[in-house]
CSV table of C-alpha atoms in Angstrom, one decimal:
chain,number,residue,atom,x,y,z
K,29,MET,CA,14.6,-13.8,18.2
K,30,LYS,CA,16.9,-16.1,16.1
K,31,ARG,CA,15.8,-19.1,18.3
K,32,LEU,CA,12.1,-18.2,17.8
K,33,LEU,CA,12.5,-18.0,14.1
K,34,LEU,CA,14.2,-21.3,14.0
K,35,LEU,CA,11.4,-22.9,16.0
K,36,LEU,CA,8.9,-21.4,13.6
K,37,LEU,CA,10.6,-22.8,10.6
K,38,LEU,CA,11.0,-26.3,12.1
K,39,SER,CA,7.6,-26.5,13.8
K,40,PRO,CA,5.2,-24.3,12.0
K,41,GLY,CA,2.2,-25.3,14.1
K,42,LEU,CA,3.7,-25.1,17.5
K,43,ALA,CA,5.3,-21.8,18.3
K,44,TRP,CA,3.1,-19.3,16.4
K,45,SER,CA,0.0,-19.2,18.5
K,46,GLN,CA,2.0,-18.8,21.7
K,47,ASP,CA,4.5,-16.2,20.5
K,48,ILE,CA,3.0,-14.1,17.7
K,49,SER,CA,0.1,-12.1,19.0
K,50,LEU,CA,-0.7,-8.5,19.7
K,51,PRO,CA,0.0,-7.2,23.2
K,52,ASP,CA,-2.9,-6.2,25.4
K,53,TYR,CA,-4.0,-2.7,24.6
K,54,GLU,CA,-6.7,-0.2,25.6
K,55,ARG,CA,-9.1,1.3,23.2
K,56,VAL,CA,-10.6,4.7,24.1
K,57,VAL,CA,-13.2,6.6,22.0
K,58,LEU,CA,-13.1,10.3,22.8
K,59,ASP,CA,-16.3,12.5,22.7
K,60,ASN,CA,-15.4,13.9,19.3
K,61,GLY,CA,-15.1,10.4,17.8
K,62,ALA,CA,-11.3,10.1,17.8
K,63,VAL,CA,-10.0,6.6,18.7
K,64,LEU,CA,-7.0,6.1,21.0
K,65,LEU,CA,-5.2,2.7,21.1
K,66,LEU,CA,-2.6,2.4,23.9
K,67,ALA,CA,-0.2,-0.5,24.7
K,68,GLU,CA,2.6,-0.4,27.2
K,69,LYS,CA,5.8,-2.1,26.1
K,70,HIS,CA,8.7,-1.5,28.5
K,71,ASP,CA,11.5,-3.6,27.0
K,72,ILE,CA,13.3,-0.7,25.5
K,73,PRO,CA,12.9,3.1,26.2
K,74,LEU,CA,11.1,4.0,22.9
K,75,VAL,CA,7.6,5.1,22.0
K,76,GLY,CA,6.1,4.6,18.6
K,77,LEU,CA,3.0,6.5,17.3
K,78,ARG,CA,0.9,6.0,14.3
K,79,ALA,CA,-1.9,8.5,13.7
K,80,VAL,CA,-4.3,7.9,10.8
K,81,VAL,CA,-6.8,10.3,9.3
K,82,ARG,CA,-9.2,8.2,7.3
K,83,GLY,CA,-9.7,9.5,3.8
K,84,GLY,CA,-6.6,9.6,1.6
K,85,SER,CA,-6.6,9.8,-2.2
K,86,ILE,CA,-10.1,8.5,-2.4
K,87,THR,CA,-11.2,11.9,-1.2
K,88,ASP,CA,-9.3,13.8,-3.9
K,89,PRO,CA,-11.6,15.8,-6.2
K,90,ALA,CA,-12.1,14.1,-9.5
K,91,ASP,CA,-9.9,16.6,-11.4
K,92,ARG,CA,-7.5,17.1,-8.5
K,93,SER,CA,-5.8,13.8,-8.0
K,94,GLY,CA,-2.7,14.0,-5.9
K,95,MET,CA,-4.3,16.5,-3.4
K,96,ALA,CA,-4.0,14.2,-0.4
K,97,GLY,CA,-0.4,13.3,-1.3
K,98,LEU,CA,0.5,17.0,-1.7
K,99,LEU,CA,-1.1,17.7,1.7
K,100,ALA,CA,0.9,15.0,3.4
K,101,SER,CA,4.1,16.4,2.0
K,102,LEU,CA,3.2,19.9,3.0
K,103,MET,CA,2.3,18.9,6.6
K,104,GLN,CA,6.0,18.2,7.2
K,105,LYS,CA,6.9,21.7,6.2
K,106,GLY,CA,6.2,23.5,9.5
K,107,ALA,CA,3.4,23.3,12.1
K,108,GLY,CA,2.3,25.1,15.2
K,109,GLU,CA,4.7,27.9,16.0
K,110,ARG,CA,7.6,26.2,14.2
K,111,GLU,CA,8.4,27.0,10.5
K,112,ALA,CA,9.7,24.3,8.3
K,113,ALA,CA,13.3,24.1,9.4
K,114,ALA,CA,12.6,24.5,13.1
K,115,PHE,CA,9.9,21.8,12.9
K,116,ALA,CA,12.3,19.3,11.3
K,117,GLU,CA,15.0,20.2,13.8
K,118,ALA,CA,12.7,19.7,16.8
K,119,ALA,CA,12.5,16.0,16.1
K,120,ALA,CA,16.1,15.6,14.9
K,121,GLU,CA,17.7,17.3,17.9
K,122,VAL,CA,16.4,14.5,20.2
K,123,GLY,CA,17.0,11.7,17.8
K,124,GLY,CA,13.3,11.3,17.0
K,125,THR,CA,11.6,10.5,13.6
K,126,LEU,CA,8.4,12.1,12.4
K,127,SER,CA,6.9,11.9,8.9
K,128,ALA,CA,3.6,12.0,7.1
K,129,SER,CA,2.4,10.0,4.1
K,130,ALA,CA,-0.7,9.5,2.0
K,131,SER,CA,-2.3,6.3,0.7
K,132,ALA,CA,-5.5,5.4,-1.0
K,133,GLU,CA,-7.6,5.5,2.1
K,134,ALA,CA,-5.6,7.5,4.7
K,135,ILE,CA,-3.2,10.2,5.5
K,136,SER,CA,-0.8,8.9,8.2
K,137,VAL,CA,1.7,10.4,10.7
K,138,SER,CA,4.4,8.1,12.0
K,139,ALA,CA,6.7,9.0,14.9
K,140,GLU,CA,9.2,7.2,17.1
K,141,PHE,CA,11.0,8.9,20.0
K,142,LEU,CA,12.8,8.0,23.2
K,143,SER,CA,10.4,7.6,26.0
K,144,ARG,CA,11.8,10.6,27.8
K,145,ASP,CA,10.7,12.7,24.8
K,146,ALA,CA,7.2,11.3,24.5
K,147,ALA,CA,5.6,14.7,25.4
K,148,LEU,CA,7.5,16.3,22.5
K,149,MET,CA,6.4,13.5,20.2
K,150,VAL,CA,2.7,14.1,20.9
K,151,GLU,CA,3.1,17.9,20.7
K,152,LEU,CA,4.7,17.6,17.2
K,153,ALA,CA,2.3,15.1,15.9
K,154,ALA,CA,-0.7,17.2,17.2
K,155,ASP,CA,0.8,20.3,15.6
K,156,MET,CA,1.3,18.4,12.3
K,157,LEU,CA,-2.3,17.2,12.3
K,158,LEU,CA,-4.3,20.1,13.8
K,159,ARG,CA,-2.1,23.1,13.1
K,160,PRO,CA,0.0,22.5,9.9
K,161,ALA,CA,1.4,25.7,8.6
K,162,LEU,CA,0.5,25.0,5.0
K,163,ALA,CA,2.4,28.1,4.0
K,164,GLU,CA,1.9,29.2,0.4
K,165,ASP,CA,5.6,29.4,-0.5
K,166,GLU,CA,6.1,25.8,0.7
K,167,PHE,CA,3.0,24.8,-1.1
K,168,LEU,CA,4.3,26.2,-4.4
K,169,LYS,CA,7.6,24.4,-4.0
K,170,GLU,CA,6.0,21.0,-3.2
K,171,ARG,CA,3.5,21.3,-6.0
K,172,ASP,CA,6.1,22.2,-8.6
K,173,ARG,CA,8.4,19.5,-7.3
K,174,ALA,CA,5.6,16.9,-7.7
K,175,VAL,CA,5.0,18.0,-11.3
K,176,ALA,CA,8.7,17.9,-12.1
K,177,THR,CA,9.0,14.4,-10.6
K,178,ILE,CA,6.3,13.1,-12.9
K,179,ALA,CA,7.9,14.8,-15.9
K,180,ALA,CA,11.2,13.3,-15.0
K,181,ALA,CA,9.7,9.8,-14.7
K,182,ARG,CA,8.2,10.1,-18.2
K,183,ARG,CA,11.7,10.8,-19.5
K,184,SER,CA,13.8,8.3,-17.6
K,185,ASN,CA,11.9,6.2,-15.1
K,186,PRO,CA,8.7,5.0,-16.7
K,187,SER,CA,8.3,2.0,-14.4
K,188,ALA,CA,7.5,4.5,-11.6
K,189,LEU,CA,4.4,5.5,-13.6
K,190,LEU,CA,3.1,2.0,-14.3
K,191,PRO,CA,0.9,1.9,-11.2
K,192,ALA,CA,-0.8,5.2,-12.2
K,193,TYR,CA,-1.6,3.9,-15.7
K,194,THR,CA,-2.8,0.6,-14.4
K,195,GLN,CA,-5.0,2.1,-11.7
K,196,ALA,CA,-6.6,4.4,-14.3
K,197,PHE,CA,-7.0,1.6,-16.8
K,198,VAL,CA,-8.5,-0.9,-14.5
K,199,PHE,CA,-10.6,1.3,-12.2
K,200,GLY,CA,-11.5,4.2,-14.5
K,201,ASP,CA,-13.7,6.7,-12.7
K,202,HIS,CA,-13.8,4.6,-9.5
K,203,PRO,CA,-12.0,6.3,-6.5
K,204,TYR,CA,-9.2,3.7,-6.8
K,205,GLY,CA,-8.5,5.0,-10.3
K,206,HIS,CA,-6.9,8.2,-9.1
K,207,PRO,CA,-3.1,8.1,-9.0
K,208,SER,CA,-2.1,9.0,-5.4
K,209,PHE,CA,0.7,11.2,-6.6
K,210,GLY,CA,-1.5,13.0,-9.1
K,211,SER,CA,-0.6,14.1,-12.6
K,212,GLU,CA,0.6,17.2,-14.4
K,213,THR,CA,-2.9,18.2,-15.3
K,214,SER,CA,-4.3,17.7,-11.8
K,215,LEU,CA,-1.5,19.5,-10.0
K,216,ALA,CA,0.0,22.1,-12.4
K,217,ASP,CA,-2.7,24.8,-11.8
K,218,LEU,CA,-3.7,23.7,-8.3
K,219,ALA,CA,-4.3,26.8,-6.1
K,220,HIS,CA,-3.2,27.2,-2.5
K,221,GLU,CA,-6.7,28.0,-1.5
K,222,GLU,CA,-7.9,24.7,-2.9
K,223,LEU,CA,-5.5,22.8,-0.7
K,224,LEU,CA,-6.5,24.8,2.4
K,225,GLN,CA,-10.2,24.0,1.7
K,226,PHE,CA,-9.3,20.3,1.2
K,227,TYR,CA,-7.7,20.2,4.6
K,228,ALA,CA,-10.7,21.9,6.2
K,229,ASP,CA,-13.1,19.5,4.5
K,230,GLN,CA,-11.2,16.2,5.1
K,231,PHE,CA,-9.4,16.6,8.5
K,232,GLY,CA,-11.1,16.3,11.9
K,233,GLY,CA,-11.4,14.4,15.1
K,234,ASP,CA,-14.1,12.1,13.8
K,235,ARG,CA,-11.6,10.7,11.2
K,236,LEU,CA,-8.7,10.3,13.6
K,237,ILE,CA,-7.1,7.1,15.0
K,238,VAL,CA,-4.0,7.4,17.2
K,239,ALA,CA,-2.1,4.3,18.3
K,240,VAL,CA,0.8,4.6,20.7
K,241,VAL,CA,2.9,1.7,21.8
K,242,GLY,CA,6.0,1.7,24.0
K,243,ASP,CA,7.6,2.7,27.2
K,244,PHE,CA,5.1,5.0,28.9
K,245,GLU,CA,2.6,5.1,31.7
K,246,LEU,CA,-0.9,4.4,30.4
K,247,GLU,CA,-3.0,6.9,32.3
K,248,ALA,CA,-0.5,9.7,31.7
K,249,MET,CA,-0.4,9.0,27.9
K,250,LYS,CA,-4.2,8.7,27.7
K,251,SER,CA,-4.5,12.1,29.4
K,252,ARG,CA,-1.9,13.7,27.1
K,253,LEU,CA,-3.5,12.4,24.0
K,254,THR,CA,-7.0,13.4,25.1
K,255,GLY,CA,-5.7,16.9,25.8
K,256,ALA,CA,-4.1,17.1,22.4
K,257,PHE,CA,-6.9,15.7,20.2
K,258,GLY,CA,-10.1,15.6,22.3
K,259,GLN,CA,-11.4,19.0,21.2
K,260,TRP,CA,-10.7,18.6,17.5
K,261,ALA,CA,-13.9,19.4,15.6
K,262,PRO,CA,-15.2,16.9,13.0
K,263,ALA,CA,-14.3,17.1,9.3
K,264,ALA,CA,-16.5,19.3,7.3
K,265,ALA,CA,-17.1,16.7,4.6
K,266,ALA,CA,-18.5,13.2,4.9
K,267,LEU,CA,-16.2,10.3,4.3
K,268,PRO,CA,-17.1,8.7,0.9
K,269,GLU,CA,-18.2,5.1,0.8
K,270,VAL,CA,-16.3,3.1,-1.7
K,271,ALA,CA,-18.2,0.4,-3.6
K,272,ALA,CA,-16.5,-2.6,-5.2
K,273,ALA,CA,-15.4,-2.0,-8.8
K,274,PRO,CA,-16.5,-4.6,-11.4
K,275,ARG,CA,-14.1,-7.2,-12.5
K,276,ILE,CA,-12.9,-7.1,-16.1
K,277,GLU,CA,-14.5,-9.6,-18.5
K,278,GLY,CA,-12.4,-10.5,-21.5
K,279,ARG,CA,-9.2,-8.8,-22.3
K,280,ARG,CA,-8.1,-5.3,-23.0
K,281,VAL,CA,-4.7,-3.7,-23.5
K,282,LEU,CA,-3.2,-0.3,-22.8
K,283,LEU,CA,0.0,0.5,-24.7
K,284,VAL,CA,1.9,3.5,-23.5
K,285,ASP,CA,4.3,4.5,-26.2
K,286,LYS,CA,7.8,5.4,-25.2
K,287,PRO,CA,9.8,5.6,-28.5
K,288,GLY,CA,13.2,4.0,-28.4
K,289,SER,CA,12.7,2.2,-25.1
K,290,ALA,CA,15.0,-0.7,-24.7
K,291,GLN,CA,12.6,-2.5,-22.3
K,292,THR,CA,8.9,-3.1,-22.0
K,293,TYR,CA,7.4,-2.7,-18.5
K,294,PHE,CA,4.3,-4.7,-18.2
K,295,TRP,CA,1.4,-5.4,-15.8
K,296,LEU,CA,-1.3,-8.0,-16.0
K,297,GLY,CA,-4.3,-8.2,-13.7
K,298,ASN,CA,-7.8,-7.7,-12.6
K,299,VAL,CA,-9.9,-6.7,-9.6
K,300,GLY,CA,-9.4,-9.0,-6.6
K,301,VAL,CA,-10.7,-9.0,-3.0
K,302,ALA,CA,-11.0,-6.6,-0.1
K,303,ILE,CA,-9.0,-6.4,3.2
K,304,ASP,CA,-11.7,-8.4,5.1
K,305,TYR,CA,-11.4,-11.4,2.8
K,306,PRO,CA,-11.8,-14.3,5.3
K,307,GLN,CA,-9.3,-16.7,3.8
K,308,ARG,CA,-6.3,-14.4,4.4
K,309,ALA,CA,-3.9,-17.2,5.2
K,310,GLU,CA,-4.7,-19.2,2.0
K,311,LEU,CA,-4.3,-16.1,-0.1
K,312,ARG,CA,-0.9,-15.3,1.4
K,313,ILE,CA,0.2,-18.9,0.8
K,314,ALA,CA,-1.0,-18.7,-2.8
K,315,ASN,CA,0.7,-15.4,-3.5
K,316,THR,CA,3.9,-16.5,-1.9
K,317,LEU,CA,4.1,-19.5,-4.2
K,318,PHE,CA,3.0,-17.6,-7.3
K,319,GLY,CA,5.0,-14.5,-7.1
K,320,GLY,CA,5.8,-13.5,-3.6
K,321,ARG,CA,9.4,-14.7,-3.1
K,322,PHE,CA,12.5,-15.4,-5.1
K,323,THR,CA,11.7,-19.0,-5.6
K,324,SER,CA,8.1,-18.3,-6.8
K,325,MET,CA,6.6,-19.7,-10.0
K,326,LEU,CA,6.9,-16.4,-11.8
K,327,MET,CA,10.6,-15.8,-10.8
K,328,THR,CA,11.5,-19.4,-11.7
K,329,ALA,CA,9.8,-19.3,-15.1
K,330,LEU,CA,10.7,-15.7,-16.2
K,331,ARG,CA,14.1,-15.2,-14.7
K,332,VAL,CA,15.7,-18.5,-13.7
K,333,GLU,CA,14.5,-20.7,-16.6
K,334,GLY,CA,13.6,-18.1,-19.2
K,335,GLY,CA,16.3,-15.4,-18.7
K,336,LEU,CA,13.6,-12.9,-19.7
K,337,THR,CA,13.9,-10.5,-16.7
K,338,TYR,CA,15.6,-9.7,-13.5
K,339,SER,CA,12.4,-9.4,-11.5
K,340,ALA,CA,8.8,-10.7,-11.7
K,341,TYR,CA,6.3,-10.8,-8.9
K,342,SER,CA,2.6,-10.8,-8.0
K,343,VAL,CA,0.8,-8.4,-5.7
K,344,VAL,CA,-2.6,-8.6,-4.1
K,345,ASP,CA,-3.7,-5.1,-3.1
K,346,GLN,CA,-6.5,-5.3,-0.5
K,347,LEU,CA,-8.3,-2.2,0.6
K,348,SER,CA,-11.7,-1.5,2.1
K,349,ALA,CA,-13.1,-2.5,-1.3
K,350,PRO,CA,-11.3,-4.9,-3.6
K,351,GLY,CA,-8.0,-3.7,-5.0
K,352,ALA,CA,-6.1,-5.3,-7.9
K,353,VAL,CA,-4.4,-8.7,-8.3
K,354,THR,CA,-1.4,-8.2,-10.5
K,355,ILE,CA,1.6,-9.7,-12.2
K,356,ARG,CA,4.4,-7.2,-12.7
K,357,SER,CA,7.7,-7.5,-14.6
K,358,TYR,CA,9.7,-6.1,-17.5
K,359,THR,CA,11.8,-7.5,-20.3
K,360,GLU,CA,13.9,-6.5,-23.3
K,361,THR,CA,11.7,-5.0,-26.1
K,362,SER,CA,12.4,-7.8,-28.6
K,363,ARG,CA,11.2,-10.4,-26.0
K,364,THR,CA,8.0,-8.6,-24.9
K,365,THR,CA,5.5,-11.2,-26.1
K,366,GLU,CA,7.7,-14.1,-25.1
K,367,ALA,CA,7.8,-12.8,-21.5
K,368,ILE,CA,4.0,-12.0,-21.4
K,369,ASP,CA,3.2,-15.4,-22.8
K,370,VAL,CA,5.2,-17.1,-20.0
K,371,ALA,CA,3.5,-14.9,-17.3
K,372,ILE,CA,0.1,-15.9,-18.7
K,373,GLU,CA,1.1,-19.6,-18.9
K,374,GLU,CA,2.1,-19.5,-15.2
K,375,LEU,CA,-1.2,-17.9,-14.3
K,376,ASP,CA,-2.9,-20.7,-16.2
K,377,ARG,CA,-0.7,-23.3,-14.5
K,378,LEU,CA,-1.6,-21.8,-11.1
K,379,HIS,CA,-5.3,-22.5,-11.8
K,380,ARG,CA,-4.8,-25.9,-13.4
K,381,ARG,CA,-2.3,-27.5,-11.1
K,382,GLY,CA,-2.8,-25.7,-7.8
K,383,VAL,CA,-0.4,-26.6,-5.0
K,384,ASP,CA,0.6,-29.8,-3.4
K,385,GLY,CA,1.5,-30.6,0.2
K,386,ASP,CA,5.2,-29.9,-0.2
K,387,MET,CA,4.6,-26.5,-1.8
K,388,LEU,CA,2.1,-25.6,0.9
K,389,ALA,CA,4.5,-26.5,3.7
K,390,SER,CA,7.3,-24.5,2.0
K,391,ALA,CA,5.2,-21.4,1.7
K,392,ARG,CA,3.8,-21.7,5.2
K,393,ASN,CA,7.3,-22.0,6.7
K,394,TYR,CA,8.5,-19.0,4.6
K,395,ILE,CA,5.6,-16.8,5.9
K,396,MET,CA,6.1,-17.9,9.5
K,397,GLY,CA,9.8,-17.0,9.2
K,398,GLN,CA,9.2,-13.6,7.6
K,399,TYR,CA,6.2,-12.5,9.7
K,400,PRO,CA,7.4,-12.2,13.3
K,401,PRO,CA,9.9,-9.3,12.6
K,402,THR,CA,7.0,-7.2,11.2
K,403,LEU,CA,5.6,-7.0,14.8
K,404,GLU,CA,9.0,-6.6,16.6
K,405,THR,CA,9.1,-2.9,17.3
K,406,SER,CA,6.8,-0.5,19.1
K,407,MET,CA,6.3,1.5,15.8
K,408,ALA,CA,5.3,-1.7,14.0
K,409,VAL,CA,2.8,-2.7,16.6
K,410,ALA,CA,1.3,0.9,16.6
K,411,ALA,CA,1.0,0.8,12.9
K,412,THR,CA,-0.8,-2.6,13.1
K,413,LEU,CA,-3.2,-1.4,15.7
K,414,ALA,CA,-4.1,1.6,13.7
K,415,PHE,CA,-4.5,-0.5,10.5
K,416,LEU,CA,-6.9,-2.9,12.3
K,417,GLU,CA,-9.0,0.0,13.6
K,418,GLN,CA,-9.1,1.8,10.3
K,419,HIS,CA,-10.5,-1.3,8.6
K,420,GLY,CA,-12.8,-2.5,11.3
K,421,LEU,CA,-10.8,-5.7,12.0
K,422,ASP,CA,-10.3,-7.1,15.5
K,423,ARG,CA,-7.1,-8.6,17.0
K,424,THR,CA,-7.9,-12.1,15.8
K,425,TYR,CA,-6.7,-10.9,12.4
K,426,ILE,CA,-3.2,-11.1,13.9
K,427,ASP,CA,-3.6,-13.5,16.8
K,428,ASP,CA,-5.3,-16.3,14.8
K,429,TYR,CA,-3.1,-15.9,11.7
K,430,GLY,CA,-0.7,-18.7,12.6
K,431,THR,CA,-3.6,-21.1,13.4
K,432,ALA,CA,-5.2,-20.3,10.0
K,433,LEU,CA,-1.9,-20.9,8.2
K,434,THR,CA,-1.5,-24.2,9.9
K,435,ALA,CA,-5.1,-25.2,9.0
K,436,ALA,CA,-4.7,-24.4,5.3
K,437,THR,CA,-4.8,-27.4,3.0
K,438,PRO,CA,-4.1,-27.7,-0.7
K,439,ALA,CA,-7.8,-27.8,-1.4
K,440,SER,CA,-8.5,-24.6,0.6
K,441,VAL,CA,-5.7,-22.8,-1.2
K,442,GLN,CA,-7.0,-24.0,-4.5
K,443,ASP,CA,-10.4,-22.6,-3.7
K,444,VAL,CA,-8.8,-19.2,-3.0
K,445,ILE,CA,-6.8,-19.3,-6.2
K,446,ASN,CA,-10.0,-19.9,-8.2
K,447,GLU,CA,-11.8,-17.2,-6.4
K,448,VAL,CA,-9.2,-14.4,-6.4
K,449,TYR,CA,-6.8,-14.8,-9.3
K,450,PRO,CA,-8.1,-13.9,-12.7
K,451,LEU,CA,-8.4,-16.5,-15.4
K,452,PRO,CA,-6.0,-15.9,-18.4
K,453,GLU,CA,-8.9,-14.9,-20.6
K,454,ASN,CA,-10.0,-12.1,-18.2
K,455,LEU,CA,-7.1,-9.7,-18.0
K,456,ALA,CA,-6.2,-6.1,-18.3
K,457,LEU,CA,-2.7,-5.7,-19.8
K,458,VAL,CA,-0.7,-2.5,-19.5
K,459,MET,CA,2.6,-2.0,-21.2
K,460,ILE,CA,5.1,0.9,-21.4
K,461,GLY,CA,7.4,0.4,-24.3
K,462,ASP,CA,8.4,1.2,-27.9
K,463,ALA,CA,5.0,1.0,-29.7
K,464,GLU,CA,6.6,0.8,-33.1
K,465,ALA,CA,8.5,-2.3,-32.1
K,466,ILE,CA,5.7,-4.2,-30.3
K,467,ARG,CA,2.4,-2.8,-31.5
K,468,ASP,CA,1.6,-5.5,-34.0
K,469,ASP,CA,2.7,-8.4,-31.8
K,470,ILE,CA,0.7,-7.4,-28.8
K,471,ALA,CA,-2.6,-7.0,-30.7
K,472,ARG,CA,-3.2,-10.7,-30.1
K,473,TYR,CA,-3.8,-10.1,-26.4
K,474,GLY,CA,-6.9,-8.0,-27.0
K,475,PRO,CA,-8.2,-4.6,-28.2
K,476,VAL,CA,-5.4,-2.1,-27.8
K,477,THR,CA,-5.7,1.5,-26.6
K,478,GLU,CA,-2.5,3.4,-27.3
K,479,VAL,CA,-1.3,6.7,-25.7
K,480,ALA,CA,2.0,8.5,-25.8
K,481,ILE,CA,3.9,8.7,-22.6
K,482,THR,CA,4.3,12.4,-23.3
K,483,GLU,CA,0.5,12.9,-23.0
K,484,PRO,CA,-0.3,14.5,-19.6
K,485,GLY,CA,-2.4,12.5,-17.2
K,486,PHE,CA,-2.8,8.7,-17.1
K,487,ARG,CA,-6.3,8.0,-18.2
K,488,PRO,CA,-6.9,7.3,-21.9
K,489,GLN,CA,-9.2,9.9,-23.4
K,490,LYS,CA,-12.6,8.5,-24.3
């Protein structure tokens, strides 16, 4: 692997297309609509599984954000004939790993077991998905823990809440505006019966994708998975369609007041592009240069040259519909506007100056060096196969990536910058900090909506 990475770094156009591609795999659609993706990989005696139930937090009822996240947590607290401790021990006793998580558009189960224990892996994953215990006592503990975690973050870790405030401020009533971990108001009085109904409505074979990669015999695994999932009835509710949210025109500011805060946590951004954006390679190059590595424009300006922060980065969230393009950082309270000004100046510079040939080559080599390990394990490949199926993408999304990176030019990257990254005059700005210290200064960025960090929920009241 070290030799491969060296070749990628020295010869970015030569090694990628030959070495970085998905393995051959079989796609099977069961009668109930479940999709199986199977790839044998016999180099080590491990099997990785990723099961995806399409839905996630976009299916949360409007006043019950966090439902999907709570369900994912509860799915790990017993399933089938095993109560919570026995269920966890069943995987741990054979050295396997098994977990569930929720995202905006899916609830996922991830597992990795020795090949000799593949049957147990499928059994446990099937129990977790089809027969979760969802016991009321465990539900109450998980619900109360989630509420307590949010309350603790309001007191001592406000940066953990910044994504929730920004999602709500940028997307509003759009499905992407729901915080995936919920809020005190959405979770505090949530009833056990509501969660049981949510599971019945949102889980079923027609929503399921199961990818398995590793040391197994194909026909035997296909038979085992078909037996486990082939009779699962469809979900009772229809999967919602998510339209693109409108981009923000002009500027607007949300100030979350945390009195006495020594730092201001800030986020600048707008709505970007979806996962099927065709110029993926150019976008990755642009974001690497702008805020995707230590030597990026944002890190250089804000940390190295300005001494304004320890960390500054940019993120492009791509979902089935456009997510957000964001700049994220924090700084000492007294230097809030100085740091925000620098971030906006760098955004303007990105648009005005673009990238040259040397910058392009540097970013391309960085990406080609970082990318191969992300497809190194059976678990990683299984997750990739499930991701592609979930979003209706074919294998060329991976197999042709190196070719697309090599074909990118400064002009094509500039086109993507102009299309995806917001102009400085069209920004949402979200800050968590001491309002008394920064309120007057930040008014120059646009109309300010102010809320107290102690107010429950994350969406400003209209």
